[in-house]
Amino acid sequence: MTLDALGDSDEPSVDSGTYTSYAGPVYVNGRGSCVAWSGTIGNTSASDSGHCG
């Protein structure tokens, strides 16, 4: 699972474990930024970047 506060200079937070039903937790300071996440479990991937605050 990857979590990234877009527009900051820090590297994304990554939890690269092997998961079958739940991934994380992964934390990033996203205050005042848009946050993008992505993850894969098995053959299913998901991502979103519409979380701004």
Tab-separated table of C-alpha atoms in Angstrom, residues 1-5 8 10-15 22-30 35-36:
chain	number	residue	atom	x	y	z
A	1	MET	CA	0.000	0.000	0.000
A	2	THR	CA	1.301	3.458	-0.895
A	3	LEU	CA	0.157	6.780	0.560
A	4	ASP	CA	1.496	10.109	-0.732
A	5	ALA	CA	0.780	13.744	0.186
A	8	ASP	CA	5.385	17.759	-0.759
A	10	ASP	CA	8.851	13.722	1.118
A	11	GLU	CA	8.881	10.201	-0.250
A	12	PRO	CA	5.541	8.333	-0.189
A	13	SER	CA	4.799	6.101	2.814
A	14	VAL	CA	4.874	2.461	1.734
A	15	ASP	CA	3.854	-0.777	3.464
A	22	TYR	CA	-6.373	-5.926	4.527
A	23	ALA	CA	-3.344	-3.695	3.973
A	24	GLY	CA	-1.860	-1.012	6.185
A	25	PRO	CA	-1.971	1.038	8.202
A	26	VAL	CA	0.126	3.613	6.366
A	27	TYR	CA	0.351	7.205	7.609
A	28	VAL	CA	1.316	10.487	5.969
A	29	ASN	CA	0.921	14.109	7.084
A	30	GLY	CA	-1.595	15.350	4.528
A	35	VAL	CA	-3.481	12.635	-0.676
A	36	ALA	CA	-3.145	9.823	-3.204
